[in-house]
């Protein structure tokens, strides 16, 4: 009888199949289902794109009105030639999905608080945070608003149909690599997902307050309002604003009324919080943009430049595209997940954006009758609160339901169910312009079609969130910049801390009219620029926010360089975008050296001080001085602040770089220099500097021993895959730059798209981004631009009409889309 | 020569089932079992035929994909799994995983026939 071995081998087979068909835990994450993943006919091998892939084809789809021709150039940039606008967006959606589907969907899972659904309960904190911040709620508000706009509604639907046409055409083995790795499947797209994605951009660019308002409140309570003001000032001496100093502003339409009880109920009141977002937007989410008029260029025509600084990721946030229809011919960077071009140019004009950095997210401290949160005190009466349920699906676990009370301000984000160790039964409602009905991408839709300055002004005036500095240049030699968004008319310090929410006196009192937003056209100096600095000086009638929201030094160096430059060419602009000169170090180095007694240094310390002395102030890849300076200055800051911070049990923000420098430039006897732990001794900044050198030297010797004293090696720039898997990322990139420099390339953050547009009759444009057009890690186009980007090389853009495209030698593939 | 026939048919049926991509990846376990019942061999030989049929099919298909892809993806996956970044090891592992499942199924098939 062979029944026993039969059963045994049968069981072994079944057991092995089950094991290979299960996601097994491995070092904090899970393996793919190995049998499926390795199967050459179903699994990841199917994503190994042949190096000589022919991307041409004839594709028949439903819903197209006419024929669409797409020429793909040798960098895999599609040039879409459509007979009407909706067909163009349909095909843009199709191509976004074809090359970036996993990324587009993943970004909406993050924004919509759905990561637990695909990853598991370890991502529940992120999901709860985004749900409770009102990301889904905000997307619903904007969607409802845009449903009333037939032109935009049709655009969003055409785009969504295009995405879905691709998803429907996918065979199971063709789904992108990451779905197989994490073991889930693409679902249908919808315009709502585009709105969710845009909410994520709003969070990334204006969501800092969701953490910083709470931490600033802690710092204010801990230091007292007076000392707080010294550490977190409202304005900095060296500011060179976007709108040149001395510009006159019109009389404000709104004069916000300061609440009567402000000293006791706001500046003096103690509301502690340890809340921290699981995903904190980078403090330097920023960017550079500028435009020079023909008076400063060699050709006599304007040049516009933009490099938005964001998290550096693979697949990239950006996808390059040309869209050509009878109404417009536009080229630039698009968002996979959204129709139209976001940063770019057309036949007549060019535009770019940087982040405005204004505070548009505030917290209100609510008083509820009881823990059911059914009624809250508002203007002296108990007011009914609506409730909103957010259901979070969790892989392999029961659903998590968030019950949020909705108030006149917005959702109650923090309550008894979602709290932190010291909020002690507080109810904090969040009010955020991103959650109010917006116009989504209509501004970009109109900029894509803008012919002149007036069109630009009309298009940008629709923009609400996230507030941006829109730079503009036209072939007709106009240049302009405008800071646009729904900005709140605030009294000084309004919303920097948690505000009382029991009545309307602390509420926002109005949105600043768009024509009062900072703007300038064709200034005498021949250029406009922005680098996230404060847009205006203190003569502007509205409060902009704490100075630490606005990086100071890039703006100074950009304006200095542009003032000096004449006869400018696009090549000069390429060098300017890659400029690694550190203007902060230029100001701080003398201060550091004044405070050092060189006779008291040992040989090692002296060596490092000499490196700093001889440094050319540039953050080039091989500069050791940049590393030594950074370690010394950081060490000095730590010496000055640490003792003042260490007794606080709550998270507080560290003062921004300019705070110490500007104070030392102003006043060499700096009160914070004293170490409060040594009451019998009064330390001066000189004492702190000497201690700082000793401590930094120990660290610098370690760096030297590990051969990472060169700035580029020390900084170690990388472009991470969205899942932070090293094998899918590009590590140790040979690039300089960093904080305070025009080339703001930090370890995982920096210029995510570099663009230079020369507005000659036939537009001459150069672009590059740290990624590649194909999001598939199995494609050679996955990271094909990364090395050029790191080396500061650009690609000359192909911006041609359809007849020229058909004949152009660099157009390697041709895809036709027709109705079936 | 029975074993060669078994290997070829095992591989062929697994390939055909693999074309139907809505079927689960392990469908070949059933075909390998059936082949082993139909082409009766001793257990050891059955296992070997089942193993080699799938090993050759999977490693072969993976190799073709990998060569065309110039090892772009396999090098990355061989770091994720982790196999030291070696595409050769990854191709072998692919073949062995398919081979083991198929071989065990074939072994069961061989014992089933003997038990009658």
Tab-separated table of N, CA, C and O in Angstrom, chain A residues 465-544:
chain	number	residue	atom	x	y	z
A	465	UNK	N	-5.490	77.103	-2.913
A	465	UNK	CA	-4.598	76.383	-2.002
A	465	UNK	C	-3.889	75.260	-2.740
A	465	UNK	O	-4.523	74.572	-3.535
A	466	UNK	N	-2.632	75.037	-2.514
A	466	UNK	CA	-1.680	75.750	-1.654
A	466	UNK	C	-1.185	77.047	-2.291
A	466	UNK	O	-0.898	77.070	-3.489
A	467	UNK	N	-1.104	78.109	-1.500
A	467	UNK	CA	-0.661	79.410	-2.004
A	467	UNK	C	0.685	79.319	-2.687
A	467	UNK	O	1.595	78.668	-2.182
A	468	UNK	N	0.786	79.959	-3.845
A	468	UNK	CA	2.012	79.863	-4.644
A	468	UNK	C	2.463	81.241	-5.123
A	468	UNK	O	1.659	82.161	-5.246
A	469	UNK	N	3.761	81.341	-5.435
A	469	UNK	CA	4.285	82.497	-6.150
A	469	UNK	C	4.343	82.120	-7.626
A	469	UNK	O	5.179	81.304	-8.024
A	470	UNK	N	3.435	82.683	-8.395
A	470	UNK	CA	3.372	82.366	-9.824
A	470	UNK	C	4.264	83.349	-10.586
A	470	UNK	O	3.975	84.545	-10.611
A	471	UNK	N	5.319	82.838	-11.194
A	471	UNK	CA	6.175	83.704	-12.000
A	471	UNK	C	5.718	83.585	-13.449
A	471	UNK	O	5.179	82.547	-13.863
A	472	UNK	N	5.912	84.659	-14.212
A	472	UNK	CA	5.353	84.720	-15.558
A	472	UNK	C	6.311	85.447	-16.486
A	472	UNK	O	6.990	86.402	-16.081
A	473	UNK	N	6.379	84.992	-17.734
A	473	UNK	CA	7.090	85.747	-18.777
A	473	UNK	C	6.401	85.481	-20.103
A	473	UNK	O	5.845	84.396	-20.308
A	474	UNK	N	6.404	86.487	-20.971
A	474	UNK	CA	5.752	86.294	-22.270
A	474	UNK	C	6.710	86.655	-23.397
A	474	UNK	O	7.682	87.375	-23.194
A	475	UNK	N	6.374	86.171	-24.580
A	475	UNK	CA	7.168	86.517	-25.768
A	475	UNK	C	7.133	88.019	-26.017
A	475	UNK	O	8.040	88.565	-26.619
A	476	UNK	N	6.056	88.672	-25.540
A	476	UNK	CA	5.918	90.113	-25.762
A	476	UNK	C	6.669	90.918	-24.712
A	476	UNK	O	6.445	92.115	-24.553
A	477	UNK	N	7.571	90.236	-23.990
A	477	UNK	CA	8.484	90.894	-23.048
A	477	UNK	C	7.833	91.437	-21.780
A	477	UNK	O	8.288	92.441	-21.227
A	478	UNK	N	6.778	90.805	-21.324
A	478	UNK	CA	6.278	91.099	-19.982
A	478	UNK	C	6.840	90.055	-19.026
A	478	UNK	O	6.882	88.865	-19.353
A	479	UNK	N	7.234	90.520	-17.844
A	479	UNK	CA	7.545	89.573	-16.769
A	479	UNK	C	6.752	89.990	-15.537
A	479	UNK	O	6.428	91.171	-15.376
A	480	UNK	N	6.401	89.038	-14.707
A	480	UNK	CA	5.602	89.355	-13.519
A	480	UNK	C	5.742	88.234	-12.511
A	480	UNK	O	6.157	87.117	-12.845
A	481	UNK	N	5.388	88.557	-11.263
A	481	UNK	CA	5.268	87.526	-10.247
A	481	UNK	C	4.125	87.926	-9.328
A	481	UNK	O	3.944	89.107	-9.029
A	482	UNK	N	3.330	86.933	-8.935
A	482	UNK	CA	2.227	87.207	-8.027
A	482	UNK	C	2.131	86.092	-6.996
A	482	UNK	O	2.191	84.913	-7.350
A	483	UNK	N	1.997	86.500	-5.739
A	483	UNK	CA	1.740	85.504	-4.700
A	483	UNK	C	0.225	85.333	-4.598
A	483	UNK	O	-0.479	86.282	-4.263
A	484	UNK	N	-0.255	84.140	-4.942
A	484	UNK	CA	-1.709	83.944	-4.996
A	484	UNK	C	-2.134	82.719	-4.202
A	484	UNK	O	-1.470	81.687	-4.198
A	485	UNK	N	-3.279	82.881	-3.572
A	485	UNK	CA	-3.883	81.801	-2.809
A	485	UNK	C	-5.007	82.431	-2.007
A	485	UNK	O	-5.182	83.650	-2.022
A	486	UNK	N	-5.773	81.599	-1.321
A	486	UNK	CA	-6.756	82.133	-0.381
A	486	UNK	C	-6.007	82.375	0.923
A	486	UNK	O	-5.793	81.459	1.704
A	487	UNK	N	-5.556	83.619	1.112
A	487	UNK	CA	-4.788	83.965	2.310
A	487	UNK	C	-5.701	84.694	3.293
A	487	UNK	O	-6.493	85.550	2.899
A	488	UNK	N	-5.520	84.369	4.553
A	488	UNK	CA	-6.421	84.905	5.564
A	488	UNK	C	-5.913	86.261	6.038
A	488	UNK	O	-4.720	86.436	6.277
A	489	UNK	N	-6.838	87.207	6.155
A	489	UNK	CA	-6.497	88.522	6.704
A	489	UNK	C	-6.326	88.343	8.212
A	489	UNK	O	-7.304	88.226	8.945
A	490	UNK	N	-5.067	88.294	8.668
A	490	UNK	CA	-4.802	87.955	10.064
A	490	UNK	C	-4.229	89.131	10.829
A	490	UNK	O	-3.474	89.927	10.275
A	491	UNK	N	-4.573	89.192	12.103
A	491	UNK	CA	-3.855	90.093	13.001
A	491	UNK	C	-2.570	89.408	13.424
A	491	UNK	O	-2.419	88.185	13.277
A	492	UNK	N	-1.637	90.222	13.948
A	492	UNK	CA	-0.305	89.708	14.252
A	492	UNK	C	-0.377	88.549	15.237
A	492	UNK	O	-0.986	88.664	16.294
A	493	UNK	N	0.248	87.431	14.856
A	493	UNK	CA	0.321	86.197	15.654
A	493	UNK	C	-0.981	85.395	15.625
A	493	UNK	O	-1.085	84.382	16.322
A	494	UNK	N	-1.982	85.826	14.845
A	494	UNK	CA	-3.215	85.025	14.785
A	494	UNK	C	-2.895	83.654	14.186
A	494	UNK	O	-2.310	83.557	13.105
A	495	UNK	N	-3.304	82.621	14.897
A	495	UNK	CA	-3.153	81.255	14.380
A	495	UNK	C	-1.759	80.676	14.524
A	495	UNK	O	-1.533	79.538	14.142
A	496	UNK	N	-0.807	81.420	15.084
A	496	UNK	CA	0.512	80.821	15.317
A	496	UNK	C	0.422	79.776	16.430
A	496	UNK	O	1.235	78.854	16.495
A	497	UNK	N	-0.551	79.970	17.318
A	497	UNK	CA	-0.789	79.022	18.408
A	497	UNK	C	-2.249	78.560	18.338
A	497	UNK	O	-3.048	79.098	17.592
A	498	UNK	N	-2.551	77.541	19.163
A	498	UNK	CA	-3.942	77.081	19.260
A	498	UNK	C	-4.799	78.247	19.755
A	498	UNK	O	-4.438	78.919	20.718
A	499	UNK	N	-5.945	78.473	19.108
A	499	UNK	CA	-6.784	79.629	19.465
A	499	UNK	C	-8.036	79.181	20.214
A	499	UNK	O	-8.527	78.077	20.005
A	500	UNK	N	-8.575	80.051	21.075
A	500	UNK	CA	-9.828	79.727	21.744
A	500	UNK	C	-10.945	79.560	20.712
A	500	UNK	O	-11.037	80.350	19.781
A	501	UNK	N	-11.795	78.541	20.904
A	501	UNK	CA	-12.832	78.273	19.907
A	501	UNK	C	-14.243	78.396	20.450
A	501	UNK	O	-15.189	77.931	19.823
A	502	UNK	N	-14.390	79.028	21.618
A	502	UNK	CA	-15.727	79.106	22.212
A	502	UNK	C	-16.562	80.233	21.620
A	502	UNK	O	-17.764	80.290	21.853
A	503	UNK	N	-15.929	81.132	20.898
A	503	UNK	CA	-16.739	82.136	20.194
A	503	UNK	C	-16.060	82.505	18.883
A	503	UNK	O	-15.021	81.953	18.529
A	504	UNK	N	-16.633	83.465	18.169
A	504	UNK	CA	-16.133	83.783	16.833
A	504	UNK	C	-15.006	84.813	16.841
A	504	UNK	O	-14.468	85.139	15.792
A	505	UNK	N	-14.638	85.311	18.036
A	505	UNK	CA	-13.701	86.435	18.032
A	505	UNK	C	-12.307	86.053	17.516
A	505	UNK	O	-11.575	86.899	17.045
A	506	UNK	N	-11.950	84.768	17.635
A	506	UNK	CA	-10.634	84.359	17.138
A	506	UNK	C	-10.696	83.771	15.722
A	506	UNK	O	-9.693	83.379	15.153
A	507	UNK	N	-11.891	83.681	15.195
A	507	UNK	CA	-12.060	83.073	13.871
A	507	UNK	C	-11.431	83.959	12.793
A	507	UNK	O	-11.164	85.139	13.012
A	508	UNK	N	-11.211	83.365	11.629
A	508	UNK	CA	-10.707	84.134	10.487
A	508	UNK	C	-11.758	85.184	10.121
A	508	UNK	O	-12.955	84.901	10.099
A	509	UNK	N	-11.282	86.373	9.791
A	509	UNK	CA	-12.231	87.466	9.541
A	509	UNK	C	-12.380	87.783	8.063
A	509	UNK	O	-13.087	88.714	7.693
A	510	UNK	N	-11.720	87.014	7.235
A	510	UNK	CA	-11.909	87.229	5.799
A	510	UNK	C	-10.683	86.776	5.019
A	510	UNK	O	-9.607	86.580	5.572
A	511	UNK	N	-10.918	86.578	3.724
A	511	UNK	CA	-9.826	86.219	2.816
A	511	UNK	C	-9.368	87.507	2.132
A	511	UNK	O	-10.200	88.297	1.668
A	512	UNK	N	-8.078	87.711	2.083
A	512	UNK	CA	-7.540	88.931	1.468
A	512	UNK	C	-7.950	88.980	-0.006
A	512	UNK	O	-7.769	87.985	-0.731
A	513	UNK	N	-8.516	90.084	-0.484
A	513	UNK	CA	-8.912	90.158	-1.901
A	513	UNK	C	-7.707	89.885	-2.809
A	513	UNK	O	-6.588	90.302	-2.503
A	514	UNK	N	-7.960	89.174	-3.895
A	514	UNK	CA	-6.846	88.726	-4.732
A	514	UNK	C	-6.009	89.880	-5.265
A	514	UNK	O	-4.801	89.760	-5.429
A	515	UNK	N	-6.631	91.051	-5.512
A	515	UNK	CA	-5.813	92.148	-6.051
A	515	UNK	C	-4.975	92.845	-4.971
A	515	UNK	O	-4.205	93.752	-5.266
A	516	UNK	N	-5.131	92.415	-3.718
A	516	UNK	CA	-4.236	92.933	-2.677
A	516	UNK	C	-3.089	91.966	-2.384
A	516	UNK	O	-2.230	92.250	-1.550
A	517	UNK	N	-3.108	90.806	-3.047
A	517	UNK	CA	-2.005	89.880	-2.852
A	517	UNK	C	-0.734	90.462	-3.474
A	517	UNK	O	-0.806	91.171	-4.477
A	518	UNK	N	0.442	90.156	-2.870
A	518	UNK	CA	1.675	90.755	-3.366
A	518	UNK	C	1.908	90.414	-4.837
A	518	UNK	O	1.838	89.243	-5.228
A	519	UNK	N	2.170	91.432	-5.646
A	519	UNK	CA	2.481	91.175	-7.049
A	519	UNK	C	3.277	92.317	-7.640
A	519	UNK	O	3.264	93.427	-7.132
A	520	UNK	N	4.019	91.995	-8.689
A	520	UNK	CA	4.795	93.030	-9.361
A	520	UNK	C	4.953	92.657	-10.825
A	520	UNK	O	5.120	91.485	-11.169
A	521	UNK	N	4.847	93.685	-11.693
A	521	UNK	CA	4.970	93.453	-13.133
A	521	UNK	C	6.038	94.389	-13.694
A	521	UNK	O	6.077	95.567	-13.334
A	522	UNK	N	6.888	93.851	-14.545
A	522	UNK	CA	7.928	94.620	-15.238
A	522	UNK	C	8.641	95.627	-14.343
A	522	UNK	O	8.676	96.827	-14.643
A	523	UNK	N	9.258	95.188	-13.235
A	523	UNK	CA	9.940	96.148	-12.363
A	523	UNK	C	11.179	96.747	-13.039
A	523	UNK	O	11.744	96.135	-13.958
A	524	UNK	N	11.582	97.900	-12.540
A	524	UNK	CA	12.719	98.610	-13.124
A	524	UNK	C	13.990	97.758	-13.102
A	524	UNK	O	14.824	97.866	-13.994
A	525	UNK	N	14.137	96.915	-12.089
A	525	UNK	CA	15.389	96.166	-11.987
A	525	UNK	C	15.515	95.054	-13.032
A	525	UNK	O	16.537	94.388	-13.108
A	526	UNK	N	14.455	94.844	-13.809
A	526	UNK	CA	14.568	93.930	-14.950
A	526	UNK	C	14.423	92.465	-14.615
A	526	UNK	O	14.629	91.602	-15.460
A	527	UNK	N	14.055	92.148	-13.368
A	527	UNK	CA	13.801	90.742	-13.053
A	527	UNK	C	12.800	90.633	-11.909
A	527	UNK	O	12.611	91.585	-11.143
A	528	UNK	N	12.158	89.490	-11.829
A	528	UNK	CA	11.315	89.132	-10.680
A	528	UNK	C	11.813	87.789	-10.178
A	528	UNK	O	12.342	86.987	-10.966
A	529	UNK	N	11.676	87.543	-8.895
A	529	UNK	CA	12.153	86.264	-8.373
A	529	UNK	C	11.427	85.911	-7.084
A	529	UNK	O	10.871	86.787	-6.417
A	530	UNK	N	11.461	84.640	-6.735
A	530	UNK	CA	10.992	84.223	-5.414
A	530	UNK	C	11.727	82.964	-5.010
A	530	UNK	O	12.113	82.148	-5.857
A	531	UNK	N	11.962	82.834	-3.714
A	531	UNK	CA	12.624	81.644	-3.171
A	531	UNK	C	12.053	81.368	-1.791
A	531	UNK	O	12.792	81.073	-0.854
A	532	UNK	N	10.736	81.471	-1.674
A	532	UNK	CA	10.003	81.168	-0.434
A	532	UNK	C	10.272	82.147	0.697
A	532	UNK	O	9.839	81.915	1.824
A	533	UNK	N	10.984	83.226	0.414
A	533	UNK	CA	11.165	84.213	1.475
A	533	UNK	C	9.847	84.960	1.695
A	533	UNK	O	8.917	84.820	0.905
A	534	UNK	N	9.800	85.758	2.763
A	534	UNK	CA	8.618	86.586	2.976
A	534	UNK	C	8.400	87.432	1.735
A	534	UNK	O	9.343	88.006	1.192
A	535	UNK	N	7.135	87.513	1.298
A	535	UNK	CA	6.863	88.170	0.033
A	535	UNK	C	7.049	89.678	0.117
A	535	UNK	O	7.365	90.323	-0.875
A	536	UNK	N	6.833	90.218	1.288
A	536	UNK	CA	6.803	91.681	1.438
A	536	UNK	C	7.468	92.065	2.757
A	536	UNK	O	7.650	91.224	3.635
A	537	UNK	N	7.794	93.347	2.895
A	537	UNK	CA	8.335	93.796	4.177
A	537	UNK	C	7.169	94.165	5.115
A	537	UNK	O	6.002	93.942	4.790
A	538	UNK	N	7.486	94.743	6.266
A	538	UNK	CA	6.452	94.945	7.289
A	538	UNK	C	5.463	96.060	6.943
A	538	UNK	O	4.506	96.280	7.679
A	539	UNK	N	5.682	96.769	5.839
A	539	UNK	CA	4.698	97.802	5.474
A	539	UNK	C	3.446	97.199	4.834
A	539	UNK	O	2.444	97.874	4.676
A	540	UNK	N	3.497	95.922	4.491
A	540	UNK	CA	2.300	95.245	3.944
A	540	UNK	C	1.259	95.145	5.056
A	540	UNK	O	1.596	94.819	6.192
A	541	UNK	N	0.004	95.460	4.746
A	541	UNK	CA	-0.965	95.606	5.839
A	541	UNK	C	-1.439	94.312	6.509
A	541	UNK	O	-2.191	94.388	7.472
A	542	UNK	N	-1.055	93.141	6.027
A	542	UNK	CA	-1.541	91.901	6.650
A	542	UNK	C	-0.387	91.119	7.261
A	542	UNK	O	0.751	91.212	6.808
A	543	UNK	N	-0.730	90.302	8.238
A	543	UNK	CA	0.262	89.462	8.912
A	543	UNK	C	0.550	88.220	8.072
A	543	UNK	O	-0.366	87.532	7.642
A	544	UNK	N	1.822	87.933	7.835
A	544	UNK	CA	2.184	86.817	6.951
A	544	UNK	C	2.439	85.511	7.697
A	544	UNK	O	2.342	84.439	7.115
